[in-house]
Amino acid sequence: MQADIEALRAQTGETRRATVAAMEEILHLPFPVLDHGFIRVVDYMGDDGAVVQAARVSYGRGTKQVREDRGLIRYLMRHRHTTPFEMCEIKFHVKLPIFVARQWIRHRTANVNEYSARYSVMDREFYIPAPEHLAAQSSDNRQGRGAVLEGAEAAEVLDILRGDAMRCHADYEHMLGTGDDSRLGLARELARMNLTLNTYTQWYWKIDLHNLMHFLSLRADSHAQFEIRVYAEIMLDLMARWVPVIHEAFMDYRMGGMHLSRPALAVVRKALAGEPVTQADSGLSPREWRELWAALDLPMPA
């Protein structure tokens, strides 16, 4: 793997297409994630200027001042004009646990080619959470985590996860007939069913910038599952290298901003005008009411 990466990074060539120096520096380099995973950029197309050019439907670059380009990008982001952002694309090579991949694949707006266990033997690599990420089920969120497990209970969970993964992989190799020429061995496409969901897989994942931002808005959010959020956070940093002006607008308007419903906007207007506001007459559910004041970082009215 390392030799392949070094060989790829040693290749250079002239081009007339737009390139980004900060991306060229890290092209093909793996960024470690979790215990055995990584993410690396293997190719990209376009830059901040490509989005500006598409929005203006014009040829050439440098016809506008940088300040004006930034203003246009922020206008596009603010008013959700998404098509110009589709002009940029990026391709990642990702190594991730199968259960994370099954969650990730829900984003159906990318081109994906995954490592095939029908043709190749899966490596003996599994995701085992760090102790601080072993948490109980949340009591009020069916998708969330609660208090961190400690002591003997945490140790038992880690032993079970590690033991089951190792045993299932050993049985997988046994069924394949690995190292035993006297047996036919089970077909790879059948033997793979015995692998645990924390087994690592790999894929190439290519997506345009508009859909990448949608992915990041959900998966880099603090409410996302930790095991996919750590991948998204690295991708967010890579986006800052690739399209820094768009990244700035994305952080300001999407990640750091909020969308208000009509009833919520009415509540904010009343509050700013000094009028009393209550959940009962706001048109918001109790959960929407709590979320509104939490997003505004203000105490809920009594």
PDB file of C-alpha atoms in Angstrom:
ATOM      1  CA  MET A   1       0.000   0.000   0.000  1.00  0.00           C
ATOM      2  CA  GLN A   2       2.679   2.507   1.005  1.00  0.00           C
ATOM      3  CA  ALA A   3       4.794   1.662  -2.042  1.00  0.00           C
ATOM      4  CA  ASP A   4       1.768   2.200  -4.292  1.00  0.00           C
ATOM      5  CA  ILE A   5       1.081   5.581  -2.711  1.00  0.00           C
ATOM      6  CA  GLU A   6       4.696   6.695  -3.114  1.00  0.00           C
ATOM      7  CA  ALA A   7       4.651   5.602  -6.763  1.00  0.00           C
ATOM      8  CA  LEU A   8       1.456   7.586  -7.403  1.00  0.00           C
ATOM      9  CA  ARG A   9       2.827  10.683  -5.677  1.00  0.00           C
ATOM     10  CA  ALA A  10       6.026  10.444  -7.726  1.00  0.00           C
ATOM     11  CA  GLN A  11       4.025  10.853 -10.923  1.00  0.00           C
ATOM     12  CA  THR A  12       3.717  14.406 -12.216  1.00  0.00           C
ATOM     13  CA  GLY A  13       2.618  15.942 -15.476  1.00  0.00           C
ATOM     14  CA  GLU A  14       1.677  19.184 -17.138  1.00  0.00           C
ATOM     15  CA  THR A  15      -1.972  20.158 -17.288  1.00  0.00           C
ATOM     16  CA  ARG A  16      -4.158  23.021 -18.449  1.00  0.00           C
ATOM     17  CA  ARG A  17      -6.952  22.249 -16.025  1.00  0.00           C
ATOM     18  CA  ALA A  18      -7.489  24.059 -12.745  1.00  0.00           C
ATOM     19  CA  THR A  19      -5.378  22.712  -9.889  1.00  0.00           C
ATOM     20  CA  VAL A  20      -5.217  23.608  -6.209  1.00  0.00           C
ATOM     21  CA  ALA A  21      -1.757  23.672  -4.605  1.00  0.00           C
ATOM     22  CA  ALA A  22      -3.063  22.644  -1.180  1.00  0.00           C
ATOM     23  CA  MET A  23      -4.719  19.586  -2.727  1.00  0.00           C
ATOM     24  CA  GLU A  24      -1.693  18.624  -4.796  1.00  0.00           C
ATOM     25  CA  GLU A  25       0.300  18.490  -1.549  1.00  0.00           C
ATOM     26  CA  ILE A  26      -1.917  15.798  -0.030  1.00  0.00           C
ATOM     27  CA  LEU A  27      -3.091  13.931  -3.138  1.00  0.00           C
ATOM     28  CA  HIS A  28      -3.058  10.142  -2.451  1.00  0.00           C
ATOM     29  CA  LEU A  29      -1.919  10.588   1.159  1.00  0.00           C
ATOM     30  CA  PRO A  30      -4.040   8.536   3.616  1.00  0.00           C
ATOM     31  CA  PHE A  31      -5.467  10.312   6.658  1.00  0.00           C
ATOM     32  CA  PRO A  32      -5.935   7.764   9.483  1.00  0.00           C
ATOM     33  CA  VAL A  33      -9.453   7.294  10.872  1.00  0.00           C
ATOM     34  CA  LEU A  34     -10.568   5.076  13.774  1.00  0.00           C
ATOM     35  CA  ASP A  35      -8.185   2.181  14.490  1.00  0.00           C
ATOM     36  CA  HIS A  36      -7.492   0.793  10.999  1.00  0.00           C
ATOM     37  CA  GLY A  37      -9.387   3.085   8.625  1.00  0.00           C
ATOM     38  CA  PHE A  38      -8.276   5.935   6.405  1.00  0.00           C
ATOM     39  CA  ILE A  39      -9.509   8.403   3.825  1.00  0.00           C
ATOM     40  CA  ARG A  40      -7.477   9.847   0.974  1.00  0.00           C
ATOM     41  CA  VAL A  41      -8.134  12.027  -2.054  1.00  0.00           C
ATOM     42  CA  VAL A  42      -7.244  10.243  -5.284  1.00  0.00           C
ATOM     43  CA  ASP A  43      -8.596  12.857  -7.727  1.00  0.00           C
ATOM     44  CA  TYR A  44     -10.535  16.114  -7.923  1.00  0.00           C
ATOM     45  CA  MET A  45     -11.940  18.407 -10.586  1.00  0.00           C
ATOM     46  CA  GLY A  46     -12.529  22.150 -10.319  1.00  0.00           C
ATOM     47  CA  ASP A  47     -11.956  24.791  -7.682  1.00  0.00           C
ATOM     48  CA  ASP A  48     -13.643  27.918  -6.303  1.00  0.00           C
ATOM     49  CA  GLY A  49     -13.244  29.530  -9.722  1.00  0.00           C
ATOM     50  CA  ALA A  50     -15.086  26.694 -11.484  1.00  0.00           C
ATOM     51  CA  VAL A  51     -18.211  27.435  -9.463  1.00  0.00           C
ATOM     52  CA  VAL A  52     -17.959  31.161 -10.212  1.00  0.00           C
ATOM     53  CA  GLN A  53     -17.447  30.450 -13.902  1.00  0.00           C
ATOM     54  CA  ALA A  54     -20.460  28.134 -14.025  1.00  0.00           C
ATOM     55  CA  ALA A  55     -22.631  30.676 -12.242  1.00  0.00           C
ATOM     56  CA  ARG A  56     -21.696  33.371 -14.756  1.00  0.00           C
ATOM     57  CA  VAL A  57     -21.772  30.961 -17.714  1.00  0.00           C
ATOM     58  CA  SER A  58     -18.706  32.683 -19.128  1.00  0.00           C
ATOM     59  CA  TYR A  59     -15.236  31.782 -20.344  1.00  0.00           C
ATOM     60  CA  GLY A  60     -11.956  32.855 -18.870  1.00  0.00           C
ATOM     61  CA  ARG A  61     -10.863  33.673 -15.364  1.00  0.00           C
ATOM     62  CA  GLY A  62      -9.808  36.821 -13.613  1.00  0.00           C
ATOM     63  CA  THR A  63     -12.500  38.956 -15.204  1.00  0.00           C
ATOM     64  CA  LYS A  64     -13.864  39.781 -11.759  1.00  0.00           C
ATOM     65  CA  GLN A  65     -12.182  40.791  -8.537  1.00  0.00           C
ATOM     66  CA  VAL A  66     -11.595  38.137  -5.881  1.00  0.00           C
ATOM     67  CA  ARG A  67     -13.906  40.059  -3.567  1.00  0.00           C
ATOM     68  CA  GLU A  68     -16.704  39.882  -6.115  1.00  0.00           C
ATOM     69  CA  ASP A  69     -16.137  36.156  -6.655  1.00  0.00           C
ATOM     70  CA  ARG A  70     -16.426  35.580  -2.908  1.00  0.00           C
ATOM     71  CA  GLY A  71     -19.609  37.624  -2.797  1.00  0.00           C
ATOM     72  CA  LEU A  72     -21.137  35.584  -5.619  1.00  0.00           C
ATOM     73  CA  ILE A  73     -20.255  32.277  -3.932  1.00  0.00           C
ATOM     74  CA  ARG A  74     -21.810  33.454  -0.685  1.00  0.00           C
ATOM     75  CA  TYR A  75     -24.923  34.599  -2.573  1.00  0.00           C
ATOM     76  CA  LEU A  76     -25.237  31.175  -4.212  1.00  0.00           C
ATOM     77  CA  MET A  77     -24.857  29.413  -0.866  1.00  0.00           C
ATOM     78  CA  ARG A  78     -27.238  31.779   0.926  1.00  0.00           C
ATOM     79  CA  HIS A  79     -29.992  31.433  -1.658  1.00  0.00           C
ATOM     80  CA  ARG A  80     -29.470  27.698  -2.269  1.00  0.00           C
ATOM     81  CA  HIS A  81     -28.530  28.001  -5.934  1.00  0.00           C
ATOM     82  CA  THR A  82     -26.992  24.535  -6.051  1.00  0.00           C
ATOM     83  CA  THR A  83     -26.268  23.809  -9.717  1.00  0.00           C
ATOM     84  CA  PRO A  84     -22.933  25.716  -9.936  1.00  0.00           C
ATOM     85  CA  PHE A  85     -21.567  23.629  -7.051  1.00  0.00           C
ATOM     86  CA  GLU A  86     -22.210  20.468  -9.071  1.00  0.00           C
ATOM     87  CA  MET A  87     -19.437  21.550 -11.470  1.00  0.00           C
ATOM     88  CA  CYS A  88     -16.767  20.392  -8.997  1.00  0.00           C
ATOM     89  CA  GLU A  89     -16.135  16.730  -8.172  1.00  0.00           C
ATOM     90  CA  ILE A  90     -13.880  14.800  -5.830  1.00  0.00           C
ATOM     91  CA  LYS A  91     -12.943  11.118  -5.527  1.00  0.00           C
ATOM     92  CA  PHE A  92     -11.993   9.509  -2.221  1.00  0.00           C
ATOM     93  CA  HIS A  93     -10.495   6.138  -1.356  1.00  0.00           C
ATOM     94  CA  VAL A  94     -11.999   5.142   1.989  1.00  0.00           C
ATOM     95  CA  LYS A  95     -11.323   2.245   4.333  1.00  0.00           C
ATOM     96  CA  LEU A  96     -14.133   1.843   6.845  1.00  0.00           C
ATOM     97  CA  PRO A  97     -16.034  -0.729   8.929  1.00  0.00           C
ATOM     98  CA  ILE A  98     -18.900  -2.451   7.111  1.00  0.00           C
ATOM     99  CA  PHE A  99     -21.535  -1.096   9.505  1.00  0.00           C
ATOM    100  CA  VAL A 100     -20.334   2.462   8.786  1.00  0.00           C
ATOM    101  CA  ALA A 101     -20.392   1.737   5.049  1.00  0.00           C
ATOM    102  CA  ARG A 102     -24.014   0.576   5.286  1.00  0.00           C
ATOM    103  CA  GLN A 103     -24.943   3.897   6.905  1.00  0.00           C
ATOM    104  CA  TRP A 104     -22.795   5.896   4.464  1.00  0.00           C
ATOM    105  CA  ILE A 105     -24.333   4.244   1.382  1.00  0.00           C
ATOM    106  CA  ARG A 106     -27.691   5.786   2.270  1.00  0.00           C
ATOM    107  CA  HIS A 107     -26.337   8.862   0.474  1.00  0.00           C
ATOM    108  CA  ARG A 108     -27.261   7.710  -3.014  1.00  0.00           C
ATOM    109  CA  THR A 109     -25.850  10.706  -4.899  1.00  0.00           C
ATOM    110  CA  ALA A 110     -22.306   9.380  -5.347  1.00  0.00           C
ATOM    111  CA  ASN A 111     -20.541   6.878  -7.599  1.00  0.00           C
ATOM    112  CA  VAL A 112     -19.281   3.938  -5.543  1.00  0.00           C
ATOM    113  CA  ASN A 113     -17.096   0.918  -6.243  1.00  0.00           C
ATOM    114  CA  GLU A 114     -16.504  -1.294  -3.212  1.00  0.00           C
ATOM    115  CA  TYR A 115     -13.909  -3.986  -2.527  1.00  0.00           C
ATOM    116  CA  SER A 116     -15.559  -7.264  -3.518  1.00  0.00           C
ATOM    117  CA  ALA A 117     -15.480 -10.204  -1.131  1.00  0.00           C
ATOM    118  CA  ARG A 118     -16.767 -12.337  -4.038  1.00  0.00           C
ATOM    119  CA  TYR A 119     -13.379 -12.028  -5.739  1.00  0.00           C
ATOM    120  CA  SER A 120     -10.966 -11.296  -2.885  1.00  0.00           C
ATOM    121  CA  VAL A 121     -10.384 -12.494   0.665  1.00  0.00           C
ATOM    122  CA  MET A 122     -11.226  -9.997   3.390  1.00  0.00           C
ATOM    123  CA  ASP A 123      -8.361  -8.917   5.653  1.00  0.00           C
ATOM    124  CA  ARG A 124      -8.354  -9.820   9.331  1.00  0.00           C
ATOM    125  CA  GLU A 125      -8.993  -6.229  10.440  1.00  0.00           C
ATOM    126  CA  PHE A 126     -11.854  -5.144  12.681  1.00  0.00           C
ATOM    127  CA  TYR A 127     -13.003  -1.938  14.307  1.00  0.00           C
ATOM    128  CA  ILE A 128     -12.793  -2.173  18.085  1.00  0.00           C
ATOM    129  CA  PRO A 129     -14.011   1.039  19.775  1.00  0.00           C
ATOM    130  CA  ALA A 130     -11.802   2.902  22.193  1.00  0.00           C
ATOM    131  CA  PRO A 131     -13.158   2.541  25.757  1.00  0.00           C
ATOM    132  CA  GLU A 132     -14.347   6.159  25.824  1.00  0.00           C
ATOM    133  CA  HIS A 133     -16.660   5.415  22.880  1.00  0.00           C
ATOM    134  CA  LEU A 134     -18.429   2.490  24.528  1.00  0.00           C
ATOM    135  CA  ALA A 135     -21.737   3.979  25.554  1.00  0.00           C
ATOM    136  CA  ALA A 136     -25.121   2.723  26.679  1.00  0.00           C
ATOM    137  CA  GLN A 137     -28.308   3.326  24.689  1.00  0.00           C
ATOM    138  CA  SER A 138     -29.710   6.818  25.262  1.00  0.00           C
ATOM    139  CA  SER A 139     -32.867   6.804  27.383  1.00  0.00           C
ATOM    140  CA  ASP A 140     -34.548   9.546  25.326  1.00  0.00           C
ATOM    141  CA  ASN A 141     -33.058   9.089  21.829  1.00  0.00           C
ATOM    142  CA  ARG A 142     -33.571   5.832  19.964  1.00  0.00           C
ATOM    143  CA  GLN A 143     -30.625   6.652  17.685  1.00  0.00           C
ATOM    144  CA  GLY A 144     -28.240   8.035  20.283  1.00  0.00           C
ATOM    145  CA  ARG A 145     -25.853   7.066  23.030  1.00  0.00           C
ATOM    146  CA  GLY A 146     -25.984   7.669  26.744  1.00  0.00           C
ATOM    147  CA  ALA A 147     -23.486   7.272  29.558  1.00  0.00           C
ATOM    148  CA  VAL A 148     -20.113   5.650  28.858  1.00  0.00           C
ATOM    149  CA  LEU A 149     -19.693   2.071  30.048  1.00  0.00           C
ATOM    150  CA  GLU A 150     -17.019   1.570  32.681  1.00  0.00           C
ATOM    151  CA  GLY A 151     -15.049  -1.098  34.499  1.00  0.00           C
ATOM    152  CA  ALA A 152     -15.956  -4.748  34.148  1.00  0.00           C
ATOM    153  CA  GLU A 153     -18.922  -4.079  31.830  1.00  0.00           C
ATOM    154  CA  ALA A 154     -16.743  -2.152  29.351  1.00  0.00           C
ATOM    155  CA  ALA A 155     -14.031  -4.828  29.476  1.00  0.00           C
ATOM    156  CA  GLU A 156     -16.606  -7.563  28.834  1.00  0.00           C
ATOM    157  CA  VAL A 157     -18.024  -5.716  25.795  1.00  0.00           C
ATOM    158  CA  LEU A 158     -14.541  -5.242  24.316  1.00  0.00           C
ATOM    159  CA  ASP A 159     -13.722  -8.917  24.870  1.00  0.00           C
ATOM    160  CA  ILE A 160     -16.950  -9.972  23.149  1.00  0.00           C
ATOM    161  CA  LEU A 161     -16.406  -7.678  20.164  1.00  0.00           C
ATOM    162  CA  ARG A 162     -12.816  -8.753  19.688  1.00  0.00           C
ATOM    163  CA  GLY A 163     -13.481 -12.430  20.340  1.00  0.00           C
ATOM    164  CA  ASP A 164     -16.492 -12.692  18.026  1.00  0.00           C
ATOM    165  CA  ALA A 165     -14.681 -10.885  15.198  1.00  0.00           C
ATOM    166  CA  MET A 166     -11.577 -13.074  15.476  1.00  0.00           C
ATOM    167  CA  ARG A 167     -13.577 -16.294  15.749  1.00  0.00           C
ATOM    168  CA  CYS A 168     -15.856 -15.453  12.815  1.00  0.00           C
ATOM    169  CA  HIS A 169     -12.890 -14.511  10.631  1.00  0.00           C
ATOM    170  CA  ALA A 170     -11.077 -17.719  11.591  1.00  0.00           C
ATOM    171  CA  ASP A 171     -14.182 -19.712  10.640  1.00  0.00           C
ATOM    172  CA  TYR A 172     -14.394 -17.700   7.417  1.00  0.00           C
ATOM    173  CA  GLU A 173     -10.841 -18.663   6.489  1.00  0.00           C
ATOM    174  CA  HIS A 174     -11.529 -22.277   7.490  1.00  0.00           C
ATOM    175  CA  MET A 175     -14.581 -22.425   5.217  1.00  0.00           C
ATOM    176  CA  LEU A 176     -12.495 -20.991   2.377  1.00  0.00           C
ATOM    177  CA  GLY A 177     -10.020 -23.795   2.914  1.00  0.00           C
ATOM    178  CA  THR A 178      -7.168 -21.341   3.384  1.00  0.00           C
ATOM    179  CA  GLY A 179      -3.848 -23.203   3.630  1.00  0.00           C
ATOM    180  CA  ASP A 180      -5.466 -26.629   3.141  1.00  0.00           C
ATOM    181  CA  ASP A 181      -5.055 -27.970  -0.390  1.00  0.00           C
ATOM    182  CA  SER A 182      -6.945 -31.166   0.493  1.00  0.00           C
ATOM    183  CA  ARG A 183     -10.298 -29.338   0.715  1.00  0.00           C
ATOM    184  CA  LEU A 184     -12.370 -27.662  -1.994  1.00  0.00           C
ATOM    185  CA  GLY A 185     -13.333 -24.818   0.303  1.00  0.00           C
ATOM    186  CA  LEU A 186     -16.545 -22.806   0.251  1.00  0.00           C
ATOM    187  CA  ALA A 187     -16.962 -20.117  -2.419  1.00  0.00           C
ATOM    188  CA  ARG A 188     -15.861 -16.655  -1.282  1.00  0.00           C
ATOM    189  CA  GLU A 189     -19.276 -15.184  -2.082  1.00  0.00           C
ATOM    190  CA  LEU A 190     -20.840 -17.568   0.442  1.00  0.00           C
ATOM    191  CA  ALA A 191     -18.142 -17.641   3.110  1.00  0.00           C
ATOM    192  CA  ARG A 192     -18.306 -13.841   3.493  1.00  0.00           C
ATOM    193  CA  MET A 193     -21.741 -14.070   5.126  1.00  0.00           C
ATOM    194  CA  ASN A 194     -20.011 -15.174   8.337  1.00  0.00           C
ATOM    195  CA  LEU A 195     -18.019 -11.937   8.778  1.00  0.00           C
ATOM    196  CA  THR A 196     -18.957  -9.462  11.493  1.00  0.00           C
ATOM    197  CA  LEU A 197     -20.116  -5.924  10.665  1.00  0.00           C
ATOM    198  CA  ASN A 198     -17.032  -4.381  12.271  1.00  0.00           C
ATOM    199  CA  THR A 199     -14.847  -5.975   9.558  1.00  0.00           C
ATOM    200  CA  TYR A 200     -13.148  -3.328   7.414  1.00  0.00           C
ATOM    201  CA  THR A 201     -14.059  -2.838   3.776  1.00  0.00           C
ATOM    202  CA  GLN A 202     -12.818  -0.293   1.209  1.00  0.00           C
ATOM    203  CA  TRP A 203     -14.308   1.704  -1.619  1.00  0.00           C
ATOM    204  CA  TYR A 204     -13.780   4.498  -4.085  1.00  0.00           C
ATOM    205  CA  TRP A 205     -16.425   7.193  -3.586  1.00  0.00           C
ATOM    206  CA  LYS A 206     -16.832   9.996  -6.140  1.00  0.00           C
ATOM    207  CA  ILE A 207     -19.259  12.851  -5.585  1.00  0.00           C
ATOM    208  CA  ASP A 208     -19.937  16.402  -6.761  1.00  0.00           C
ATOM    209  CA  LEU A 209     -19.444  19.310  -4.388  1.00  0.00           C
ATOM    210  CA  HIS A 210     -23.150  20.075  -3.942  1.00  0.00           C
ATOM    211  CA  ASN A 211     -23.923  16.552  -2.774  1.00  0.00           C
ATOM    212  CA  LEU A 212     -20.727  16.395  -0.729  1.00  0.00           C
ATOM    213  CA  MET A 213     -21.906  19.433   1.217  1.00  0.00           C
ATOM    214  CA  HIS A 214     -25.253  17.727   1.862  1.00  0.00           C
ATOM    215  CA  PHE A 215     -23.399  14.653   3.152  1.00  0.00           C
ATOM    216  CA  LEU A 216     -21.190  16.788   5.401  1.00  0.00           C
ATOM    217  CA  SER A 217     -24.100  18.847   6.726  1.00  0.00           C
ATOM    218  CA  LEU A 218     -25.579  15.620   8.104  1.00  0.00           C
ATOM    219  CA  ARG A 219     -22.539  13.506   8.952  1.00  0.00           C
ATOM    220  CA  ALA A 220     -20.223  16.207  10.345  1.00  0.00           C
ATOM    221  CA  ASP A 221     -23.032  17.345  12.621  1.00  0.00           C
ATOM    222  CA  SER A 222     -22.616  16.775  16.346  1.00  0.00           C
ATOM    223  CA  HIS A 223     -25.688  14.507  16.355  1.00  0.00           C
ATOM    224  CA  ALA A 224     -24.211  12.089  13.801  1.00  0.00           C
ATOM    225  CA  GLN A 225     -22.840   8.730  14.948  1.00  0.00           C
ATOM    226  CA  PHE A 226     -19.230   9.091  16.059  1.00  0.00           C
ATOM    227  CA  GLU A 227     -17.876   6.391  13.742  1.00  0.00           C
ATOM    228  CA  ILE A 228     -19.082   8.161  10.598  1.00  0.00           C
ATOM    229  CA  ARG A 229     -18.627  11.688  11.949  1.00  0.00           C
ATOM    230  CA  VAL A 230     -14.852  11.268  12.263  1.00  0.00           C
ATOM    231  CA  TYR A 231     -14.662  10.516   8.532  1.00  0.00           C
ATOM    232  CA  ALA A 232     -16.856  13.528   7.723  1.00  0.00           C
ATOM    233  CA  GLU A 233     -14.736  15.841   9.865  1.00  0.00           C
ATOM    234  CA  ILE A 234     -11.608  14.911   7.909  1.00  0.00           C
ATOM    235  CA  MET A 235     -13.487  15.411   4.640  1.00  0.00           C
ATOM    236  CA  LEU A 236     -14.572  18.839   5.895  1.00  0.00           C
ATOM    237  CA  ASP A 237     -10.907  19.756   6.430  1.00  0.00           C
ATOM    238  CA  LEU A 238     -10.066  18.456   2.953  1.00  0.00           C
ATOM    239  CA  MET A 239     -12.864  20.587   1.511  1.00  0.00           C
ATOM    240  CA  ALA A 240     -11.261  23.641   3.144  1.00  0.00           C
ATOM    241  CA  ARG A 241      -8.038  22.847   1.263  1.00  0.00           C
ATOM    242  CA  TRP A 242      -9.847  22.265  -2.006  1.00  0.00           C
ATOM    243  CA  VAL A 243     -12.374  25.134  -2.165  1.00  0.00           C
ATOM    244  CA  PRO A 244     -11.579  27.516   0.726  1.00  0.00           C
ATOM    245  CA  VAL A 245     -14.028  30.269  -0.263  1.00  0.00           C
ATOM    246  CA  ILE A 246     -16.893  27.807  -0.687  1.00  0.00           C
ATOM    247  CA  HIS A 247     -15.913  26.098   2.569  1.00  0.00           C
ATOM    248  CA  GLU A 248     -16.115  29.444   4.376  1.00  0.00           C
ATOM    249  CA  ALA A 249     -19.610  30.098   2.984  1.00  0.00           C
ATOM    250  CA  PHE A 250     -20.689  26.535   3.778  1.00  0.00           C
ATOM    251  CA  MET A 251     -19.572  26.873   7.397  1.00  0.00           C
ATOM    252  CA  ASP A 252     -21.291  30.251   7.747  1.00  0.00           C
ATOM    253  CA  TYR A 253     -24.611  29.457   6.097  1.00  0.00           C
ATOM    254  CA  ARG A 254     -25.057  25.702   6.438  1.00  0.00           C
ATOM    255  CA  MET A 255     -23.019  24.323   9.321  1.00  0.00           C
ATOM    256  CA  GLY A 256     -23.138  27.445  11.459  1.00  0.00           C
ATOM    257  CA  GLY A 257     -26.538  28.733  10.358  1.00  0.00           C
ATOM    258  CA  MET A 258     -30.095  27.522  10.785  1.00  0.00           C
ATOM    259  CA  HIS A 259     -33.325  27.342   8.800  1.00  0.00           C
ATOM    260  CA  LEU A 260     -36.423  28.688  10.522  1.00  0.00           C
ATOM    261  CA  SER A 261     -39.930  27.467   9.835  1.00  0.00           C
ATOM    262  CA  ARG A 262     -42.698  30.048   9.450  1.00  0.00           C
ATOM    263  CA  PRO A 263     -43.986  29.527  13.039  1.00  0.00           C
ATOM    264  CA  ALA A 264     -40.431  29.700  14.424  1.00  0.00           C
ATOM    265  CA  LEU A 265     -39.749  32.915  12.515  1.00  0.00           C
ATOM    266  CA  ALA A 266     -42.938  34.398  13.943  1.00  0.00           C
ATOM    267  CA  VAL A 267     -41.765  33.516  17.461  1.00  0.00           C
ATOM    268  CA  VAL A 268     -38.397  35.210  16.888  1.00  0.00           C
ATOM    269  CA  ARG A 269     -40.086  38.338  15.516  1.00  0.00           C
ATOM    270  CA  LYS A 270     -42.366  38.563  18.553  1.00  0.00           C
ATOM    271  CA  ALA A 271     -39.469  38.031  20.946  1.00  0.00           C
ATOM    272  CA  LEU A 272     -37.417  40.758  19.228  1.00  0.00           C
ATOM    273  CA  ALA A 273     -40.380  43.091  19.467  1.00  0.00           C
ATOM    274  CA  GLY A 274     -40.567  42.460  23.213  1.00  0.00           C
ATOM    275  CA  GLU A 275     -43.857  40.572  23.008  1.00  0.00           C
ATOM    276  CA  PRO A 276     -44.446  37.545  25.256  1.00  0.00           C
ATOM    277  CA  VAL A 277     -44.024  34.158  23.559  1.00  0.00           C
ATOM    278  CA  THR A 278     -45.095  30.732  24.794  1.00  0.00           C
ATOM    279  CA  GLN A 279     -44.899  27.271  23.346  1.00  0.00           C
ATOM    280  CA  ALA A 280     -48.648  26.786  23.730  1.00  0.00           C
ATOM    281  CA  ASP A 281     -49.558  29.512  21.231  1.00  0.00           C
ATOM    282  CA  SER A 282     -46.434  29.310  19.040  1.00  0.00           C
ATOM    283  CA  GLY A 283     -47.612  26.613  16.639  1.00  0.00           C
ATOM    284  CA  LEU A 284     -44.453  24.648  17.492  1.00  0.00           C
ATOM    285  CA  SER A 285     -44.344  21.211  19.081  1.00  0.00           C
ATOM    286  CA  PRO A 286     -42.551  20.936  22.447  1.00  0.00           C
ATOM    287  CA  ARG A 287     -39.542  19.421  20.675  1.00  0.00           C
ATOM    288  CA  GLU A 288     -39.466  22.185  18.023  1.00  0.00           C
ATOM    289  CA  TRP A 289     -39.741  24.751  20.815  1.00  0.00           C
ATOM    290  CA  ARG A 290     -36.738  23.299  22.654  1.00  0.00           C
ATOM    291  CA  GLU A 291     -34.708  23.011  19.447  1.00  0.00           C
ATOM    292  CA  LEU A 292     -35.412  26.639  18.515  1.00  0.00           C
ATOM    293  CA  TRP A 293     -34.093  28.096  21.759  1.00  0.00           C
ATOM    294  CA  ALA A 294     -31.175  25.668  21.843  1.00  0.00           C
ATOM    295  CA  ALA A 295     -30.184  26.757  18.312  1.00  0.00           C
ATOM    296  CA  LEU A 296     -30.484  30.415  19.309  1.00  0.00           C
ATOM    297  CA  ASP A 297     -28.403  29.625  22.423  1.00  0.00           C
ATOM    298  CA  LEU A 298     -30.961  31.438  24.547  1.00  0.00           C
ATOM    299  CA  PRO A 299     -32.938  30.271  27.606  1.00  0.00           C
ATOM    300  CA  MET A 300     -36.494  29.200  26.888  1.00  0.00           C
ATOM    301  CA  PRO A 301     -39.071  31.789  27.976  1.00  0.00           C
ATOM    302  CA  ALA A 302     -40.775  30.893  31.230  1.00  0.00           C
TER     303      ALA A 302
END
